[in-house]
């Protein structure tokens, strides 16, 4: 069989266009290398090429095998986890807020959520269904596109936030647009792409990454204003991502020098943050920070929330609800009054179902996040691994902080907890991150490393071959 005929027949068996181009290039190089070897052993050029092609075997079988290896592979177990948690979250929300048989009298007090309790639950079901749909669409998309256009997508995200806040498209509460705080979640996978594109650019690339983190600080802290704790969480996750990238030599071949640079830039960011806290925060935000750190000193003012939470935790029953105990102590109003319902889903679950069942639910969350971290750790593509760790860290940090706050640790309110907290923006943002995670796994056999730029030497796997890329040295 002729060389070109072999390649055409083989490529015809591969359904993925992206995989087809890479497979043909790899096979062509491999055949030519083998032909060069035969020619060095004394064979003529034409005979050497024919023998190399013959050694490859049946092109149909080769193409079918490559098609089996290089094709989208859905992670159905993770998808099942997500659907199960989504259903569990809706059931828990119904029991905590909408089921009058479980909590007589409470349902009427909780109608502040969106007016009619039944309508509120239906709307949350719609948000969940839409979120699952968005997740499925993102899952079908190639996540490497996010890495390729990370800067452009980030600019679009920030521009949209600035536009919405500038023209008051959403309602302002306490002088801020706190309902938009969950949008900051979306920066995390984009930042993974930014870090990836800065590989091999040395300290300049590291500085650019930190400038993007500063942009998050501005958009979340000044433009949105409310929910500043979420912005801090996003910044913390991004700094961990930069730290990991520097440790692995993305910015400088010497990982230790990269780490020292991260600490230096981190110190500079801390100074900027200190100045912002001193001159950029409103008085009520400064008071909240003080309350988070020392709630006991503000028991009669802003610290009453944390102190009240601790009193409710002390009255929890091991099994079953503790509504009677809350009514006797006069604390029931706190969990179901306007402005509090969205922040305390874990505590409301413990009040409704009992402490032990709530602990069991949290154990399931822990297993879910462990599975996500393990999936990210096994990802061979560095872009996918960085984005996967970032998305998982973001969901984990927000969940841990929310749980701690629900049990009286003064770390301030968060955007909510995945699957359990209600609200349109938060629900959709969570499903976007989950869609990115599913896409990373689905395309793990179809996304290859981009060419490595100067300063990022080492071995890189492209398709089924490992090549060594040397640093470019100026003459």
Short mmCIF file of C-alpha atoms in Angstrom, two decimals:
data_model
loop_
_atom_site.label_atom_id
_atom_site.label_comp_id
_atom_site.label_asym_id
_atom_site.label_seq_id
_atom_site.Cartn_x
_atom_site.Cartn_y
_atom_site.Cartn_z
CA UNK A 1 0.00 0.00 0.00
CA UNK A 2 1.23 3.49 -0.87
CA UNK A 3 2.16 5.92 1.90
CA UNK A 4 -0.60 8.46 1.14
CA UNK A 5 -3.22 5.74 0.66
CA UNK A 6 -2.36 4.30 4.07
CA UNK A 7 -2.75 7.68 5.77
CA UNK A 8 -6.03 8.46 3.97
CA UNK A 9 -7.52 5.07 4.88
CA UNK A 10 -6.40 5.33 8.47
CA UNK A 11 -7.68 8.91 8.93
CA UNK A 12 -11.04 7.94 7.47
CA UNK A 13 -11.72 5.76 10.51
CA UNK A 14 -11.24 8.64 13.00
CA UNK A 15 -14.44 10.57 13.65
CA UNK A 16 -12.98 13.51 15.55
CA UNK A 17 -11.57 16.10 13.16
CA UNK A 18 -9.26 17.45 15.85
CA UNK A 19 -7.87 14.00 16.65
CA UNK A 20 -7.63 13.11 12.96
CA UNK A 21 -5.16 15.88 12.14
CA UNK A 22 -2.92 15.04 15.10
CA UNK A 23 -3.06 11.29 14.41
CA UNK A 24 -2.11 11.73 10.75
CA UNK A 25 0.82 13.99 11.68
CA UNK A 26 2.04 11.54 14.32
CA UNK A 27 1.72 8.52 12.04
CA UNK A 28 3.44 10.30 9.16
CA UNK A 29 6.40 11.24 11.37
CA UNK A 30 6.57 7.72 12.78
CA UNK A 31 6.58 6.08 9.32
CA UNK A 32 9.22 8.47 8.03
CA UNK A 33 11.43 7.83 11.07
CA UNK A 34 11.10 4.09 10.51
CA UNK A 35 11.85 4.50 6.80
CA UNK A 36 14.98 6.52 7.62
CA UNK A 37 16.12 3.66 9.86
CA UNK A 38 15.62 1.06 7.09
CA UNK A 39 17.42 3.31 4.62
CA UNK A 40 20.37 3.59 7.00
CA UNK A 41 20.52 -0.21 6.97
CA UNK A 42 21.11 -0.21 3.20
CA UNK A 43 17.59 -0.23 1.69
CA UNK A 44 16.66 2.16 -1.10
CA UNK A 45 14.43 5.15 -0.28
CA UNK A 46 11.33 3.75 -1.99
CA UNK A 47 11.71 0.27 -0.55
CA UNK A 48 12.38 1.65 2.94
CA UNK A 49 9.16 3.70 2.85
CA UNK A 50 7.09 0.74 1.57
CA UNK A 51 8.51 -1.51 4.31
CA UNK A 52 7.76 1.10 6.98
CA UNK A 53 4.15 1.33 5.75
CA UNK A 54 3.83 -2.46 5.68
CA UNK A 55 5.08 -2.68 9.28
CA UNK A 56 2.21 -0.44 10.42
CA UNK A 57 -0.33 -3.18 9.61
CA UNK A 58 -3.90 -2.78 8.40
CA UNK A 59 -4.75 0.96 8.16
CA UNK A 60 -8.39 0.26 9.01
CA UNK A 61 -7.47 -1.51 12.24
CA UNK A 62 -4.99 1.24 13.13
CA UNK A 63 -7.59 3.94 12.45
CA UNK A 64 -10.28 2.17 14.47
CA UNK A 65 -7.93 1.84 17.43
CA UNK A 66 -6.94 5.51 17.24
CA UNK A 67 -10.63 6.44 17.02
CA UNK A 68 -11.29 4.41 20.17
CA UNK A 69 -8.50 6.19 22.03
CA UNK A 70 -9.07 9.71 20.75
CA UNK A 71 -12.76 10.42 21.23
CA UNK A 72 -14.91 12.24 23.79
CA UNK A 73 -15.48 10.15 26.91
CA UNK A 74 -18.30 11.29 29.18
CA UNK A 75 -17.77 10.98 32.94
CA UNK A 76 -21.17 9.50 33.75
CA UNK A 77 -20.37 8.89 37.41
CA UNK A 78 -19.71 12.57 38.00
CA UNK A 79 -22.81 13.48 36.01
CA UNK A 80 -24.81 11.10 38.21
CA UNK A 81 -23.36 12.68 41.36
CA UNK A 82 -24.40 16.13 40.17
CA UNK A 83 -27.96 15.09 39.27
CA UNK A 84 -28.35 13.27 42.60
CA UNK A 85 -27.08 16.28 44.58
CA UNK A 86 -29.37 18.58 42.60
CA UNK A 87 -32.39 16.47 43.51
CA UNK A 88 -31.28 16.21 47.13
CA UNK A 89 -30.88 19.99 47.32
CA UNK A 90 -34.41 20.63 46.08
CA UNK A 91 -35.85 18.11 48.54
CA UNK A 92 -34.00 19.72 51.44
CA UNK A 93 -35.11 23.20 50.38
CA UNK A 94 -38.70 21.99 50.23
CA UNK A 95 -38.52 20.44 53.69
CA UNK A 96 -36.87 23.49 55.22
CA UNK A 97 -39.06 26.20 53.70
CA UNK A 98 -42.13 24.94 51.91
CA UNK A 99 -43.43 21.87 53.75
CA UNK A 100 -46.01 23.15 56.24
CA UNK A 101 -46.50 19.69 57.78
CA UNK A 102 -42.90 19.58 58.95
CA UNK A 103 -42.72 23.08 60.41
CA UNK A 104 -46.16 24.54 61.22
CA UNK A 105 -46.10 28.30 61.22
CA UNK A 106 -42.66 28.61 59.71
CA UNK A 107 -43.86 28.45 56.12
CA UNK A 108 -45.77 31.68 56.49
CA UNK A 109 -42.73 33.47 57.90
CA UNK A 110 -40.49 32.32 55.07
CA UNK A 111 -42.66 33.61 52.22
CA UNK A 112 -40.38 36.66 52.00
CA UNK A 113 -38.16 34.68 49.62
CA UNK A 114 -40.21 35.53 46.54
CA UNK A 115 -43.68 36.17 47.93
CA UNK A 116 -45.54 32.91 47.33
CA UNK A 117 -43.77 29.89 48.82
CA UNK A 118 -45.00 27.45 46.16
CA UNK A 119 -43.98 29.80 43.39
CA UNK A 120 -40.56 30.25 45.01
CA UNK A 121 -39.94 26.52 45.00
CA UNK A 122 -41.07 26.20 41.38
CA UNK A 123 -38.71 29.00 40.40
CA UNK A 124 -35.80 27.30 42.13
CA UNK A 125 -36.65 24.08 40.28
CA UNK A 126 -36.52 26.07 37.04
CA UNK A 127 -33.14 27.58 38.00
CA UNK A 128 -31.81 24.10 38.71
CA UNK A 129 -33.12 22.71 35.41
CA UNK A 130 -31.65 25.64 33.47
CA UNK A 131 -28.36 25.20 35.34
CA UNK A 132 -28.21 21.52 34.41
CA UNK A 133 -28.89 22.48 30.79
CA UNK A 134 -26.10 25.07 30.79
CA UNK A 135 -23.80 22.50 32.39
CA UNK A 136 -24.60 19.98 29.64
CA UNK A 137 -23.88 22.54 26.90
CA UNK A 138 -20.53 23.55 28.45
CA UNK A 139 -19.67 19.87 28.89
CA UNK A 140 -20.04 19.34 25.13
CA UNK A 141 -17.69 22.24 24.38
CA UNK A 142 -13.92 21.86 24.18
CA UNK A 143 -12.59 23.40 27.40
CA UNK A 144 -9.28 24.30 25.69
CA UNK A 145 -11.16 27.12 23.92
CA UNK A 146 -11.43 28.79 27.33
CA UNK A 147 -7.67 28.62 27.66
CA UNK A 148 -7.13 29.95 24.16
CA UNK A 149 -9.37 32.99 24.63
CA UNK A 150 -9.08 33.40 28.41
CA UNK A 151 -8.13 37.08 28.37
CA UNK A 152 -10.90 38.03 25.93
CA UNK A 153 -13.53 36.10 27.88
CA UNK A 154 -12.37 37.68 31.15
CA UNK A 155 -12.61 41.17 29.68
CA UNK A 156 -16.15 40.36 28.47
CA UNK A 157 -17.10 39.07 31.94
CA UNK A 158 -15.77 42.15 33.73
CA UNK A 159 -17.28 44.51 31.15
CA UNK A 160 -20.68 42.88 31.60
CA UNK A 161 -20.46 43.26 35.39
CA UNK A 162 -19.44 46.92 35.09
CA UNK A 163 -22.28 47.59 32.63
CA UNK A 164 -24.90 45.93 34.83
CA UNK A 165 -23.74 47.79 37.94
CA UNK A 166 -23.24 51.15 36.22
CA UNK A 167 -26.72 51.22 34.73
CA UNK A 168 -28.47 49.61 37.75
CA UNK A 169 -29.77 46.67 35.74
CA UNK A 170 -30.11 44.74 39.03
CA UNK A 171 -31.46 45.99 42.33
CA UNK A 172 -29.04 47.63 44.75
CA UNK A 173 -29.13 46.42 48.37
CA UNK A 174 -27.27 48.26 51.16
CA UNK A 175 -25.43 50.30 48.55
CA UNK A 176 -24.06 47.26 46.70
CA UNK A 177 -24.93 44.67 44.05
CA UNK A 178 -24.47 41.65 46.28
CA UNK A 179 -26.67 39.41 44.13
CA UNK A 180 -23.92 39.45 41.48
CA UNK A 181 -21.13 38.27 43.78
CA UNK A 182 -21.39 34.68 42.52
CA UNK A 183 -20.33 35.86 39.05
CA UNK A 184 -16.80 36.09 40.43
CA UNK A 185 -16.78 32.27 40.43
CA UNK A 186 -16.55 32.37 36.65
CA UNK A 187 -13.16 34.07 36.76
CA UNK A 188 -11.50 30.99 38.26
CA UNK A 189 -11.51 28.72 35.15
CA UNK A 190 -10.64 31.76 33.01
CA UNK A 191 -7.69 32.47 35.27
CA UNK A 192 -6.51 28.90 34.78
CA UNK A 193 -6.35 29.65 31.06
CA UNK A 194 -4.51 32.93 31.70
CA UNK A 195 -1.87 31.16 33.81
CA UNK A 196 -1.46 28.53 31.11
CA UNK A 197 -0.92 31.16 28.42
CA UNK A 198 1.73 32.86 30.57
CA UNK A 199 3.96 29.78 30.59
CA UNK A 200 7.55 30.48 29.65
CA UNK A 201 7.15 34.27 29.96
CA UNK A 202 9.13 34.49 33.19
CA UNK A 203 8.48 37.20 35.71
CA UNK A 204 6.52 39.21 33.16
CA UNK A 205 3.99 36.40 32.87
CA UNK A 206 3.82 36.08 36.63
CA UNK A 207 3.26 39.81 36.97
CA UNK A 208 0.48 39.74 34.37
CA UNK A 209 -1.29 36.98 36.36
CA UNK A 210 -1.12 39.12 39.49
CA UNK A 211 -2.48 42.13 37.62
CA UNK A 212 -5.51 40.04 36.64
CA UNK A 213 -5.99 39.14 40.31
CA UNK A 214 -5.87 42.86 41.08
CA UNK A 215 -8.62 43.39 38.50
CA UNK A 216 -10.78 40.86 40.37
CA UNK A 217 -10.11 42.79 43.56
CA UNK A 218 -11.36 45.98 41.89
CA UNK A 219 -14.43 44.48 40.19
CA UNK A 220 -15.54 42.47 43.21
CA UNK A 221 -14.67 45.01 45.88
CA UNK A 222 -15.51 48.33 44.22
CA UNK A 223 -17.89 47.65 41.32
CA UNK A 224 -20.05 44.94 42.90
CA UNK A 225 -19.32 46.03 46.47
CA UNK A 226 -21.45 43.52 48.37
CA UNK A 227 -20.35 40.00 49.18
CA UNK A 228 -16.72 40.99 49.55
CA UNK A 229 -16.00 37.66 51.26
CA UNK A 230 -16.63 35.90 47.93
CA UNK A 231 -14.08 38.17 46.22
CA UNK A 232 -11.52 37.29 48.90
CA UNK A 233 -12.23 33.59 48.32
CA UNK A 234 -11.71 33.99 44.55
CA UNK A 235 -8.44 35.85 45.10
CA UNK A 236 -7.22 33.19 47.55
CA UNK A 237 -7.99 30.40 45.05
CA UNK A 238 -6.23 32.30 42.24
CA UNK A 239 -3.14 32.88 44.39
CA UNK A 240 -3.01 29.15 45.12
CA UNK A 241 -3.23 28.48 41.38
CA UNK A 242 -0.35 30.90 40.71
CA UNK A 243 1.66 29.29 43.50
CA UNK A 244 1.14 25.84 41.99
CA UNK A 245 2.06 27.06 38.50
CA UNK A 246 5.25 28.72 39.79
CA UNK A 247 6.17 25.62 41.75
CA UNK A 248 5.99 23.53 38.59
CA UNK A 249 8.18 25.97 36.68
CA UNK A 250 5.56 27.48 34.40
CA UNK A 251 6.98 30.99 34.65
CA UNK A 252 10.63 30.20 35.33
CA UNK A 253 12.45 26.86 34.90
CA UNK A 254 13.73 27.21 38.46
CA UNK A 255 10.60 26.60 40.51
CA UNK A 256 12.16 28.08 43.65
CA UNK A 257 12.78 31.41 41.97
CA UNK A 258 9.20 31.39 40.77
CA UNK A 259 7.95 30.75 44.30
CA UNK A 260 10.02 33.63 45.67
CA UNK A 261 8.54 35.89 43.02
CA UNK A 262 5.02 34.77 43.99
CA UNK A 263 5.65 35.67 47.61
CA UNK A 264 7.08 39.03 46.56
CA UNK A 265 4.08 39.88 44.39
CA UNK A 266 1.76 38.49 47.03
CA UNK A 267 3.26 40.93 49.53
CA UNK A 268 2.68 43.77 47.10
CA UNK A 269 -0.94 42.69 46.68
CA UNK A 270 -1.32 42.56 50.46
CA UNK A 271 -0.13 46.17 50.70
CA UNK A 272 -2.65 47.19 48.03
CA UNK A 273 -5.38 45.29 49.90
CA UNK A 274 -4.44 47.04 53.14
CA UNK A 275 -4.77 50.42 51.46
CA UNK A 276 -8.11 49.38 49.97
CA UNK A 277 -9.41 48.22 53.34
CA UNK A 278 -8.34 51.51 54.86
CA UNK A 279 -9.61 53.89 52.21
CA UNK A 280 -11.85 51.95 49.84
CA UNK A 281 -14.37 50.15 52.07
CA UNK A 282 -17.59 51.71 53.30
CA UNK A 283 -18.13 52.00 57.07
CA UNK A 284 -20.55 49.07 57.21
CA UNK A 285 -18.03 46.81 55.41
CA UNK A 286 -15.29 47.78 57.86
CA UNK A 287 -17.61 47.01 60.78
CA UNK A 288 -18.40 43.59 59.28
CA UNK A 289 -14.70 42.77 59.05
CA UNK A 290 -14.28 43.72 62.70
CA UNK A 291 -17.31 41.63 63.67
CA UNK A 292 -15.98 38.58 61.80
CA UNK A 293 -12.72 38.77 63.72
CA UNK A 294 -14.14 39.52 67.19
CA UNK A 295 -17.91 38.82 67.35
CA UNK A 296 -17.95 38.75 71.16
CA UNK A 297 -16.95 42.41 71.28
CA UNK A 298 -19.97 43.36 69.15
CA UNK A 299 -22.63 41.16 70.74
CA UNK A 300 -25.04 44.09 71.06
CA UNK A 301 -24.57 45.32 67.48
CA UNK A 302 -23.24 43.50 64.41
CA UNK A 303 -21.98 40.49 66.35
CA UNK A 304 -25.45 39.44 67.44
CA UNK A 305 -25.81 37.22 64.33
CA UNK A 306 -22.87 34.99 65.16
CA UNK A 307 -23.80 34.85 68.82
CA UNK A 308 -27.38 33.93 67.88
CA UNK A 309 -26.15 31.20 65.54
CA UNK A 310 -24.17 29.68 68.38
CA UNK A 311 -27.26 29.68 70.60
CA UNK A 312 -29.24 27.88 67.87
CA UNK A 313 -26.45 25.31 67.38
CA UNK A 314 -26.55 24.60 71.13
CA UNK A 315 -30.26 23.76 70.87
CA UNK A 316 -30.00 21.33 67.93
CA UNK A 317 -31.45 17.85 68.33
CA UNK A 318 -29.51 14.75 67.26
CA UNK A 319 -32.51 13.46 65.27
CA UNK A 320 -35.67 15.26 64.23
CA UNK A 321 -36.44 18.97 64.26
CA UNK A 322 -35.98 21.36 67.17
CA UNK A 323 -38.66 23.93 66.31
CA UNK A 324 -40.21 23.76 69.78
CA UNK A 325 -36.88 24.53 71.43
CA UNK A 326 -36.37 27.46 69.07
CA UNK A 327 -39.85 28.79 69.77
CA UNK A 328 -39.31 28.58 73.52
CA UNK A 329 -36.00 30.44 73.27
CA UNK A 330 -37.38 32.99 70.83
CA UNK A 331 -34.75 32.22 68.16
CA UNK A 332 -36.98 30.85 65.41
CA UNK A 333 -37.46 34.27 63.85
CA UNK A 334 -33.73 34.59 63.14
CA UNK A 335 -33.45 31.70 60.67
CA UNK A 336 -36.61 32.56 58.74
CA UNK A 337 -36.70 36.35 58.81
CA UNK A 338 -36.09 38.44 55.73
CA UNK A 339 -32.43 38.63 54.74
CA UNK A 340 -31.30 35.48 56.59
CA UNK A 341 -32.89 32.55 54.78
CA UNK A 342 -30.31 32.25 52.03
CA UNK A 343 -27.24 32.20 54.27
CA UNK A 344 -28.13 29.38 56.65
CA UNK A 345 -29.21 26.37 54.61
CA UNK A 346 -26.94 24.00 56.55
CA UNK A 347 -28.20 25.28 59.90
CA UNK A 348 -31.81 25.19 58.68
CA UNK A 349 -31.23 21.61 57.52
CA UNK A 350 -29.93 20.71 60.98
CA UNK A 351 -32.93 22.39 62.60
CA UNK A 352 -35.37 20.52 60.33
CA UNK A 353 -33.75 17.08 59.98
CA UNK A 354 -31.48 16.86 63.00
CA UNK A 355 -27.75 17.22 63.55
CA UNK A 356 -26.80 13.63 62.63
CA UNK A 357 -28.55 13.68 59.25
CA UNK A 358 -26.91 17.00 58.47
CA UNK A 359 -23.49 15.55 59.28
CA UNK A 360 -24.28 12.69 56.89
CA UNK A 361 -25.11 15.20 54.14
CA UNK A 362 -21.81 16.99 54.77
CA UNK A 363 -19.95 13.67 54.53
CA UNK A 364 -21.51 13.20 51.09
CA UNK A 365 -20.29 16.67 50.12
CA UNK A 366 -16.81 15.73 51.32
CA UNK A 367 -16.84 12.57 49.20
CA UNK A 368 -18.03 14.58 46.20
CA UNK A 369 -15.20 17.11 46.50
CA UNK A 370 -12.65 14.35 47.06
CA UNK A 371 -13.80 12.77 43.80
CA UNK A 372 -13.42 16.11 41.99
CA UNK A 373 -9.90 16.64 43.35
CA UNK A 374 -8.88 13.11 42.41
CA UNK A 375 -10.25 13.60 38.90
CA UNK A 376 -8.28 16.85 38.52
CA UNK A 377 -5.09 15.23 39.86
CA UNK A 378 -5.32 12.46 37.25
CA UNK A 379 -5.69 14.91 34.37
CA UNK A 380 -2.56 14.74 32.20
CA UNK A 381 -3.11 17.99 30.34
CA UNK A 382 -1.72 20.88 32.37
CA UNK A 383 -4.42 23.32 31.28
CA UNK A 384 -7.13 20.85 32.28
CA UNK A 385 -5.44 20.10 35.59
CA UNK A 386 -5.08 23.79 36.47
CA UNK A 387 -8.68 24.62 35.54
CA UNK A 388 -9.96 21.50 37.31
CA UNK A 389 -8.16 22.28 40.54
CA UNK A 390 -9.30 25.91 40.37
CA UNK A 391 -13.00 25.06 39.90
CA UNK A 392 -12.91 22.39 42.61
CA UNK A 393 -11.08 24.68 45.03
CA UNK A 394 -13.61 27.44 44.46
CA UNK A 395 -16.57 25.17 45.22
CA UNK A 396 -14.79 23.62 48.22
CA UNK A 397 -13.68 26.92 49.78
CA UNK A 398 -17.14 28.42 49.51
CA UNK A 399 -18.73 25.29 50.96
CA UNK A 400 -16.32 25.07 53.90
CA UNK A 401 -16.72 28.75 54.74
CA UNK A 402 -20.50 28.49 54.52
CA UNK A 403 -20.58 25.44 56.80
CA UNK A 404 -18.30 27.12 59.34
CA UNK A 405 -20.42 30.25 59.35
CA UNK A 406 -23.56 28.14 59.82
CA UNK A 407 -22.02 26.70 62.97
CA UNK A 408 -20.96 30.02 64.45
CA UNK A 409 -17.41 30.51 63.22
CA UNK A 410 -17.15 34.20 62.41
CA UNK A 411 -15.97 34.13 58.83
CA UNK A 412 -18.85 36.08 57.35
CA UNK A 413 -21.53 35.09 54.89
CA UNK A 414 -20.72 33.56 51.51
CA UNK A 415 -22.54 33.29 48.20
CA UNK A 416 -23.98 30.00 49.41
CA UNK A 417 -23.42 26.28 49.26
CA UNK A 418 -23.71 24.29 46.01
CA UNK A 419 -27.06 22.55 45.40
CA UNK A 420 -28.60 23.67 48.72
CA UNK A 421 -28.65 27.46 48.49
CA UNK A 422 -31.37 29.05 46.41
CA UNK A 423 -31.03 31.99 44.02
CA UNK A 424 -30.65 32.38 40.28
CA UNK A 425 -27.12 33.77 39.87
CA UNK A 426 -25.50 31.49 42.44
CA UNK A 427 -27.22 28.38 41.11
CA UNK A 428 -26.22 29.06 37.50
CA UNK A 429 -22.63 29.98 38.42
CA UNK A 430 -22.17 26.69 40.27
CA UNK A 431 -23.41 24.69 37.28
CA UNK A 432 -21.05 26.59 34.96
CA UNK A 433 -18.07 25.42 37.05
CA UNK A 434 -19.43 21.87 37.08
CA UNK A 435 -19.84 22.01 33.29
CA UNK A 436 -16.18 23.00 32.93
CA UNK A 437 -15.16 20.04 35.12
CA UNK A 438 -17.21 17.65 32.99
CA UNK A 439 -15.69 19.10 29.81
CA UNK A 440 -12.17 18.59 31.16
CA UNK A 441 -12.84 14.92 31.71
CA UNK A 442 -14.80 14.46 28.49
CA UNK A 443 -11.99 15.83 26.31
CA UNK A 444 -9.05 14.40 28.22
CA UNK A 445 -8.12 12.26 25.17
CA UNK A 446 -8.62 15.05 22.64
CA UNK A 447 -6.81 18.07 24.08
CA UNK A 448 -3.04 18.13 23.70
CA UNK A 449 -0.46 20.48 25.08
CA UNK A 450 0.24 23.65 23.13
CA UNK A 451 3.82 24.18 21.91
CA UNK A 452 6.02 25.17 24.82
CA UNK A 453 7.49 28.65 24.70
CA UNK A 454 10.95 29.72 25.78
CA UNK A 455 11.70 29.26 29.44
CA UNK A 456 9.50 26.19 29.86
CA UNK A 457 11.76 23.32 28.85
CA UNK A 458 11.12 19.69 29.56
CA UNK A 459 9.11 16.77 28.24
CA UNK A 460 5.64 17.30 26.81
CA UNK A 461 3.20 14.63 25.73
CA UNK A 462 1.55 15.29 22.37
CA UNK A 463 -0.94 12.63 21.42
CA UNK A 464 0.70 9.27 22.05
CA UNK A 465 4.30 10.49 21.87
CA UNK A 466 6.56 12.18 24.40
CA UNK A 467 8.91 14.79 22.98
CA UNK A 468 11.52 16.92 24.65
CA UNK A 469 11.39 20.67 24.15
CA UNK A 470 14.57 22.56 24.86
CA UNK A 471 14.71 26.18 25.94
CA UNK A 472 15.60 28.65 23.27
CA UNK A 473 18.90 30.39 23.92
CA UNK A 474 19.69 33.73 22.29
CA UNK A 475 22.92 33.71 20.36
#
